[in-house]
Short mmCIF file of C-alpha atoms and ligand atoms in Angstrom, two decimals:
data_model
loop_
_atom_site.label_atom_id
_atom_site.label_comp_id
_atom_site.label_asym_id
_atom_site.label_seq_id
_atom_site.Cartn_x
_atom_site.Cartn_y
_atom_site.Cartn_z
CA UNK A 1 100.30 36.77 -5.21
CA UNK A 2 98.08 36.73 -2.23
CA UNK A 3 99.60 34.95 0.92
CA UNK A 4 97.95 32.33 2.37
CA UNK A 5 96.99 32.39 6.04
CA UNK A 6 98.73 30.75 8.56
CA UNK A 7 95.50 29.59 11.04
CA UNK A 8 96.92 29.62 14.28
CA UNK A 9 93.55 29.28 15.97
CA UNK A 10 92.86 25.92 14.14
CA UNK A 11 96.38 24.76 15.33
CA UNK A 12 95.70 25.69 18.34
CA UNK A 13 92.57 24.02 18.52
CA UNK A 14 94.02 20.71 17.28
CA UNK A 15 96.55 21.07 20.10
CA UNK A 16 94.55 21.16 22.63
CA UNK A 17 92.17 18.14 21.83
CA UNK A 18 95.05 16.34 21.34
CA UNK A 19 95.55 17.15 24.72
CA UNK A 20 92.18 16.37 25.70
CA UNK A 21 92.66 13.09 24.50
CA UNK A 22 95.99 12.57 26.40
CA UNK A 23 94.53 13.58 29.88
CA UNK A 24 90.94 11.48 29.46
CA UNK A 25 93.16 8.49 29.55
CA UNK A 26 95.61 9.35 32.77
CA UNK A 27 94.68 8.71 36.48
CA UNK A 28 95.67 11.92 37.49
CA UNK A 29 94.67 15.53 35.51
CA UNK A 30 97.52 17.84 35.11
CA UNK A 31 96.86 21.18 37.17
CA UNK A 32 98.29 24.30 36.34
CA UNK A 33 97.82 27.25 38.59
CA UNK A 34 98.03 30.78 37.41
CA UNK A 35 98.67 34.00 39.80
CA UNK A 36 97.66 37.48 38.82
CA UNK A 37 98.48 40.42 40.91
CA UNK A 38 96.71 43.30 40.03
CA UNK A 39 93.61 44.52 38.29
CA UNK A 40 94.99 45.03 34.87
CA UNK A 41 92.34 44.62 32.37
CA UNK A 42 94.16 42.31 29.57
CA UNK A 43 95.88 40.60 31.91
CA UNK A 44 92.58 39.54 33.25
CA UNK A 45 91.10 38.12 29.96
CA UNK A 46 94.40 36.36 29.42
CA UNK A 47 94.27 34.95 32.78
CA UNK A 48 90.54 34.00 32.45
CA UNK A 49 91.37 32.56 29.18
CA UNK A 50 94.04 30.04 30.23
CA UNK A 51 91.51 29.01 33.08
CA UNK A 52 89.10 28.29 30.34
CA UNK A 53 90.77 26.69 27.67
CA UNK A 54 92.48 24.29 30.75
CA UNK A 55 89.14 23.31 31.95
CA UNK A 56 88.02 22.48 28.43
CA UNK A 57 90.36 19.89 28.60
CA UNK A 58 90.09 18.12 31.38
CA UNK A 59 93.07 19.81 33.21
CA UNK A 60 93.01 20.71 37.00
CA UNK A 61 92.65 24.33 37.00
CA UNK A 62 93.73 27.04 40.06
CA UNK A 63 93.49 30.75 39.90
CA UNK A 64 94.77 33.23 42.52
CA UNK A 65 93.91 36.95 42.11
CA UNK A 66 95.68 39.26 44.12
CA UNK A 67 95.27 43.06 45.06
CA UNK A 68 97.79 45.40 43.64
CA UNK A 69 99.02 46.46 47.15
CA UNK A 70 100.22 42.52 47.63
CA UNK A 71 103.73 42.32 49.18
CA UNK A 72 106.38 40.55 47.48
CA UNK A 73 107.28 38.10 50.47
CA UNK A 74 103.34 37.34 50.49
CA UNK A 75 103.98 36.70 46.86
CA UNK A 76 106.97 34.29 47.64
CA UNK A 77 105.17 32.13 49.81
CA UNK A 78 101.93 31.61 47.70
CA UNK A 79 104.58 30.53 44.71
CA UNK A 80 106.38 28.01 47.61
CA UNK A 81 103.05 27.10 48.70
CA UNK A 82 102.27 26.42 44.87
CA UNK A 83 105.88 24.58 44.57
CA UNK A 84 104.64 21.45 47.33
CA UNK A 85 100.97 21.30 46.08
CA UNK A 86 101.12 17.62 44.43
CA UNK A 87 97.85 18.70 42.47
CA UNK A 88 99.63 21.64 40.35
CA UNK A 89 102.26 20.41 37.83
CA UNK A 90 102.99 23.95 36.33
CA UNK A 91 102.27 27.47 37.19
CA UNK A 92 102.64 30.86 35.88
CA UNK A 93 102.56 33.78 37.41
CA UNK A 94 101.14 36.79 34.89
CA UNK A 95 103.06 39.85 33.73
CA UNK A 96 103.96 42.36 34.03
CA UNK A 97 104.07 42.67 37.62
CA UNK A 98 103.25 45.76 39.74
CA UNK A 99 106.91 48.19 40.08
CA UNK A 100 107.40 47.00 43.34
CA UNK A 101 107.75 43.47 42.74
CA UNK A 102 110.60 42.01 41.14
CA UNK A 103 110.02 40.08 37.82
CA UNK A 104 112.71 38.17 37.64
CA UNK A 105 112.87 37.15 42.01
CA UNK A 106 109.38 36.00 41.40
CA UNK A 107 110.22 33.78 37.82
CA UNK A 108 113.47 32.38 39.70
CA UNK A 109 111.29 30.80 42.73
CA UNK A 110 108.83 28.58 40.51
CA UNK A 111 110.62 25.30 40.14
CA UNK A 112 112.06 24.99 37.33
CA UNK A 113 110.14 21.52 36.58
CA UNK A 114 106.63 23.65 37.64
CA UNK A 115 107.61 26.39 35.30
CA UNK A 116 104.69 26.55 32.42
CA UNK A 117 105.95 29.11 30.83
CA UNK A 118 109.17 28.20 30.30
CA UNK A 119 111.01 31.63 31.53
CA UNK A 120 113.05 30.28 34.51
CA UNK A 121 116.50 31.13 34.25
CA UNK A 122 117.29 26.92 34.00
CA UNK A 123 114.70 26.08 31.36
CA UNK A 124 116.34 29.42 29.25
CA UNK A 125 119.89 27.89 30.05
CA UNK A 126 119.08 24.52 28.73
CA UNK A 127 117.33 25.67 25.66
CA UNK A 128 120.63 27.78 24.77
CA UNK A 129 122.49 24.68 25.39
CA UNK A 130 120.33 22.70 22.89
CA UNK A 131 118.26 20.87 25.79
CA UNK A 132 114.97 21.62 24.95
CA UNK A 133 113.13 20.74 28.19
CA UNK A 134 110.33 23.40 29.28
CA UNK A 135 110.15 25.84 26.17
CA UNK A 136 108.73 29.58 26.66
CA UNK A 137 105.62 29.58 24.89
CA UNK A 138 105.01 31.53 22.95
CA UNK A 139 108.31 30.56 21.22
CA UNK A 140 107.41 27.33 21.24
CA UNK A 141 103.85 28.08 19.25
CA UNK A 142 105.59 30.23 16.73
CA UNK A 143 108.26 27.49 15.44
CA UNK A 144 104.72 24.99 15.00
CA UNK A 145 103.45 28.07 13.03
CA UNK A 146 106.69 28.31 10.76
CA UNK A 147 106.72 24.54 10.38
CA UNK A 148 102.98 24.43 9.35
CA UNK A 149 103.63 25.77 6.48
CA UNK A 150 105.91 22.71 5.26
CA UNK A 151 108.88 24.71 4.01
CA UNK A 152 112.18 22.84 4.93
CA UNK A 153 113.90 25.30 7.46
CA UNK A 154 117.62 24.35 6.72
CA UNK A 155 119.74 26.96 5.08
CA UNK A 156 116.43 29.78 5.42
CA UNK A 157 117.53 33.05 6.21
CA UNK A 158 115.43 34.21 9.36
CA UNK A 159 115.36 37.41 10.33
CA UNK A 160 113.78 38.10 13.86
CA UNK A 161 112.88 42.05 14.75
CA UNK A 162 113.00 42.42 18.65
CA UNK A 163 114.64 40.93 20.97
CA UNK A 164 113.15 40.28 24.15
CA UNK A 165 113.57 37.57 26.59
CA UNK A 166 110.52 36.12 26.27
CA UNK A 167 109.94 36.34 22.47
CA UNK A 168 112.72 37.45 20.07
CA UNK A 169 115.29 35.65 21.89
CA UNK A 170 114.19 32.50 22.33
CA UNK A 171 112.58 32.54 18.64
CA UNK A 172 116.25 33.17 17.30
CA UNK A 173 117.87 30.25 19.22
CA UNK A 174 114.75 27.71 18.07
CA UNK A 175 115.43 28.70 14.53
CA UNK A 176 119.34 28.23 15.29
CA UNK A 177 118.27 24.73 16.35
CA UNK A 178 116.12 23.95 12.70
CA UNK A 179 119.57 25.19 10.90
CA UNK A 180 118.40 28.32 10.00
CA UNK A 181 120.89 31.35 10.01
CA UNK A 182 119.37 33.82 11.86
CA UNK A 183 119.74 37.91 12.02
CA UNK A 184 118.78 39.38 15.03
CA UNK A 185 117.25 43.16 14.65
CA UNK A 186 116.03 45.59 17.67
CA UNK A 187 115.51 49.37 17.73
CA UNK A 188 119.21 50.23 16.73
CA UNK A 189 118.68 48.24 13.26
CA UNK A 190 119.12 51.00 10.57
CA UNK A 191 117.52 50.64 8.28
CA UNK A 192 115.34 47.79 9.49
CA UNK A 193 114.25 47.32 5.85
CA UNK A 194 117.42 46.53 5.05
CA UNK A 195 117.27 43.18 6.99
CA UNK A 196 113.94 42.43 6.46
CA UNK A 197 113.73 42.41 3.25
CA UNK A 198 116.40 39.56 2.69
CA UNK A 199 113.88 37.78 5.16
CA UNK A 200 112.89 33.97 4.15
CA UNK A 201 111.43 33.91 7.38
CA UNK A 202 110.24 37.36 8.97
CA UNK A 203 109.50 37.01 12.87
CA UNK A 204 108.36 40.10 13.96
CA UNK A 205 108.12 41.17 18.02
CA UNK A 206 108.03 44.69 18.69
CA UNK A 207 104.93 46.13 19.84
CA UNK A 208 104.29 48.78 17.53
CA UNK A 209 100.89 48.61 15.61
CA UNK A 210 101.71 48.26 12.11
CA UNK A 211 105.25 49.21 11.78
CA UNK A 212 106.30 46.54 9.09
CA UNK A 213 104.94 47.87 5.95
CA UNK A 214 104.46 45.33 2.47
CA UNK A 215 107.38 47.00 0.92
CA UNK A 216 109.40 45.77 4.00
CA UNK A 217 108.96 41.90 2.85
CA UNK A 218 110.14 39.78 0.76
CA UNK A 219 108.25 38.51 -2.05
CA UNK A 220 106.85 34.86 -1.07
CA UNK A 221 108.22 35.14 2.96
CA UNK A 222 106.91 33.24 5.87
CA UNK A 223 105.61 36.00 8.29
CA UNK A 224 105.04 35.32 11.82
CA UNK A 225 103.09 38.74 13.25
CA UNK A 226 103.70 38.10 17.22
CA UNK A 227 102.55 41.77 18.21
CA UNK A 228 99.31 42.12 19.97
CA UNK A 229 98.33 46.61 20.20
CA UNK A 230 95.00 47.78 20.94
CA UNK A 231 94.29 50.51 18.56
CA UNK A 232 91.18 52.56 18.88
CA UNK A 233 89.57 48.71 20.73
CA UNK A 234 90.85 46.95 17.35
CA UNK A 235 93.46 44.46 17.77
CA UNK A 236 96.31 44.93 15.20
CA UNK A 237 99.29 43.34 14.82
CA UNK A 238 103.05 44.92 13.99
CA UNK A 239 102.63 43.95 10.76
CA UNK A 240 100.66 46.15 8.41
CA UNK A 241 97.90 44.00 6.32
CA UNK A 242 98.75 44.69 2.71
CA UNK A 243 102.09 42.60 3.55
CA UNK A 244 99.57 39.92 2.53
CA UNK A 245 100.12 40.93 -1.23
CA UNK A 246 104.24 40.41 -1.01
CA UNK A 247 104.15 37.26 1.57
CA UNK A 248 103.95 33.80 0.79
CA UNK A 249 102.87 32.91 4.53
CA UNK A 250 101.26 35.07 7.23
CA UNK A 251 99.97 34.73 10.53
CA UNK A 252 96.73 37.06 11.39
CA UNK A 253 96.29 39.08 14.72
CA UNK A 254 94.30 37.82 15.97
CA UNK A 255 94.12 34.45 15.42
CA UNK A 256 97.43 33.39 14.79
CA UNK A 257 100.63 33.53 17.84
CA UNK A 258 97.69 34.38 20.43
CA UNK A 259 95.59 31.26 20.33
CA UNK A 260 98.99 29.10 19.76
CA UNK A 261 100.57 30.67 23.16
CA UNK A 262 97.96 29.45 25.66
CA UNK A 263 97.79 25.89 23.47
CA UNK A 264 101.73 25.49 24.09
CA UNK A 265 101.57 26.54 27.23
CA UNK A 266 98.87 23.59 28.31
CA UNK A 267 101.14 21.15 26.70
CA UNK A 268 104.06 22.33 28.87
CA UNK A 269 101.77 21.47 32.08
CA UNK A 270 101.43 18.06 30.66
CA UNK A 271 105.27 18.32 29.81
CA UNK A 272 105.95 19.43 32.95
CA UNK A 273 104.02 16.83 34.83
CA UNK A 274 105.40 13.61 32.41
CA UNK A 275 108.88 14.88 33.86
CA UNK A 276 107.68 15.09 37.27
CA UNK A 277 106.62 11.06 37.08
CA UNK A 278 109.80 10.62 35.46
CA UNK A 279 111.88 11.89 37.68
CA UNK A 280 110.17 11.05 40.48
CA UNK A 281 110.26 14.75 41.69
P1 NDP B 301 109.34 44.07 24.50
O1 NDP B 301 108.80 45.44 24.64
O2 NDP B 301 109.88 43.36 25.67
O3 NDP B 301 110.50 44.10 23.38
C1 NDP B 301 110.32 44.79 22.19
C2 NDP B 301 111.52 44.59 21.30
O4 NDP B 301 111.26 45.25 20.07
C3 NDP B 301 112.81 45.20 21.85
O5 NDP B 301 113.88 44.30 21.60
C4 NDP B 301 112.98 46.49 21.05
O6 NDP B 301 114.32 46.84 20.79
C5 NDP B 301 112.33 46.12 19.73
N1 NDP B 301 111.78 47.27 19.03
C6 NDP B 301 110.91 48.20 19.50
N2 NDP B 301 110.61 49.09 18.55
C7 NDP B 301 111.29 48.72 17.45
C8 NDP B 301 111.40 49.23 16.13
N3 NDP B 301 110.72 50.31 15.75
N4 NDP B 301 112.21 48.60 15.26
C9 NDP B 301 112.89 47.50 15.62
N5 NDP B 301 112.82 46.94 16.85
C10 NDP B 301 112.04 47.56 17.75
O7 NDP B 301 108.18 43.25 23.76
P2 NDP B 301 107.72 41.70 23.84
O8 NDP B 301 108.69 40.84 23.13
O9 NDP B 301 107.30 41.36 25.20
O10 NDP B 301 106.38 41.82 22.95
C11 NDP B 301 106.40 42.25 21.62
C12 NDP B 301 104.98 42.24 21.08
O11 NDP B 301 104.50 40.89 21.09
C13 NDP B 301 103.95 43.03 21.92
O12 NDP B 301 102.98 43.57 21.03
C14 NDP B 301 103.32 41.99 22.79
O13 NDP B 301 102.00 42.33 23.18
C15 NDP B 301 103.30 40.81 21.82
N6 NDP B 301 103.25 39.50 22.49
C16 NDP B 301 102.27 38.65 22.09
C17 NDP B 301 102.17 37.41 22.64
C18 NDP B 301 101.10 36.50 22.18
O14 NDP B 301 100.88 35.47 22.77
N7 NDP B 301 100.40 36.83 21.09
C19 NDP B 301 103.08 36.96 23.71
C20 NDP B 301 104.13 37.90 24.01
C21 NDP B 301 104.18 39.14 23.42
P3 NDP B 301 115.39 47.26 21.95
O15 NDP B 301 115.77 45.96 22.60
O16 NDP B 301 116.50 47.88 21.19
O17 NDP B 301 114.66 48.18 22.88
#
């Protein structure tokens, strides 16, 4: 059995002309704003990316570069500046951060209701309490890969390897939500295989180039590959290729989470800015 592959850049691409669509017939264009402190080379294609891809579709775009040296109160006040500019309806600000500012200070004074990509403490608490508001995005993108593929979720065992706050986590509380039952597995799992190969739906999130090998999967699985390494200037994923042969459903790196995590995260600026109206905020 070969597995058939799970396009994420076509989604992706549907997504965001959908999108297009959406914002060619509204008075005002959403804006999203991204921050990037730092020289860090991927973080600067990513950034560059997301200015594109809004642009493309008609979205108000900002981007703030920063030196490495920048202070976090200097920081602070470009987000509260960012937080009263009518013209941006969601912002990120790109990780990781240089040592000496604080993640998690930095996520906590977006808005929640500016909050793009979904990591502020409030949009995390209401997804955990079933109110899916502002979702993290990449999250978000891998659930529309999973339900691509037209299986019925209910009663699937889904296993998710890593645990992170901005992946694993939130992945394993979405598939909560579609009635899977979900096992969560991080470095301590032993032996991983173990888990993973009772896996109707393998999420894997671990950034280690290759590290789930075929005879790790179950025959006929969904797999959702979320790991982005740089080997030797090849992108690989954590999922070794030859799984193709045992799954029933793969994603490719790249070309499948990647594309759909900027896609989703457009869609939350439109989100974000519909609740805005809304609420009159
Ligand atoms: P983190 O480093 O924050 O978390 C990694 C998780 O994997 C931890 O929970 C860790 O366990 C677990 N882990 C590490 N090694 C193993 C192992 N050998 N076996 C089992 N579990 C293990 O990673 P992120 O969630 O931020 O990212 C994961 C990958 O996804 C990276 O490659 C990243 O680049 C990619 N990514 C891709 C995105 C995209 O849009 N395509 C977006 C976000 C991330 P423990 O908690 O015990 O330490």
């Amino acid at each position: 059995m070969k597995a058939k592959i799970i396009d994420g850049k076509n989604i992706a691409e549907k997504i965001r002309q959908d999108l297009k669509s959406k914002t060619s017939k509204l008075k005002e264009k959403p804006g999203l704003a991204v921050v990037l402190v730092g020289d860090n080379p991927a973080s600067q294609v990513y950034v560059n990316m997301k200015e594109k891809k809004c642009k493309e579709i008609g979205f108000y775009s900002k981007k703030i570069i920063l030196p490495e040296d920048t202070e976090e109160e200097k920081l602070l006040g470009i987000i509260d500046e960012l937080n009263q500019d009518s013209k941006i309806h969601g912002m990120l600000v790109q990780l990781p951060l240089p040592k000496h500012i604080s993640e998690s200070l930095i996520i906590d004074a977006i808005l929640p209701y500016k909050d793009a990509d979904g990591f502020h403490p409030i949009n995390m608490g209401n997804m955990l309490i079933g109110k899916n508001i502002i979702l993290p995005a990449t999250p978000k993108g891998v659930i529309k890969l999973i339900e691509s593929t037209g299986i019925k979720l209910e009663g699937k065992h889904a296993v998710i390897v890593g645990r992170s706050n901005i992946v694993g986590k939130p992945v394993s509380i979405l598939l909560q939500q579609k009635n899977c039952t979900v096992t969560m597995c991080h470095s301590r799992s032993k032996p991983l295989e173990k888990y993973t190969k009772e896996a109707d739906i393998l999420v894997v999130a671990i950034g280690k180039p290759r590290a789930i090998t075929k005879d790790m999967v179950k025959k006929g699985a969904v797999v959702i590959d979320v790991g982005t390494n740089k080997v030797y200037d090849k992108l690989v994923g954590d999922v070794e290729e030859e799984a193709r042969e045992v799954a029933g459903y793969i994603t490719p790196v790249p070309g499948g989470v990647g594309p759909m995590t900027i896609a989703c995260l457009l869609e939350n600026t439109l989100e974000c800015m519909e609740l805005q109206k809304r609420t009159r905020l």
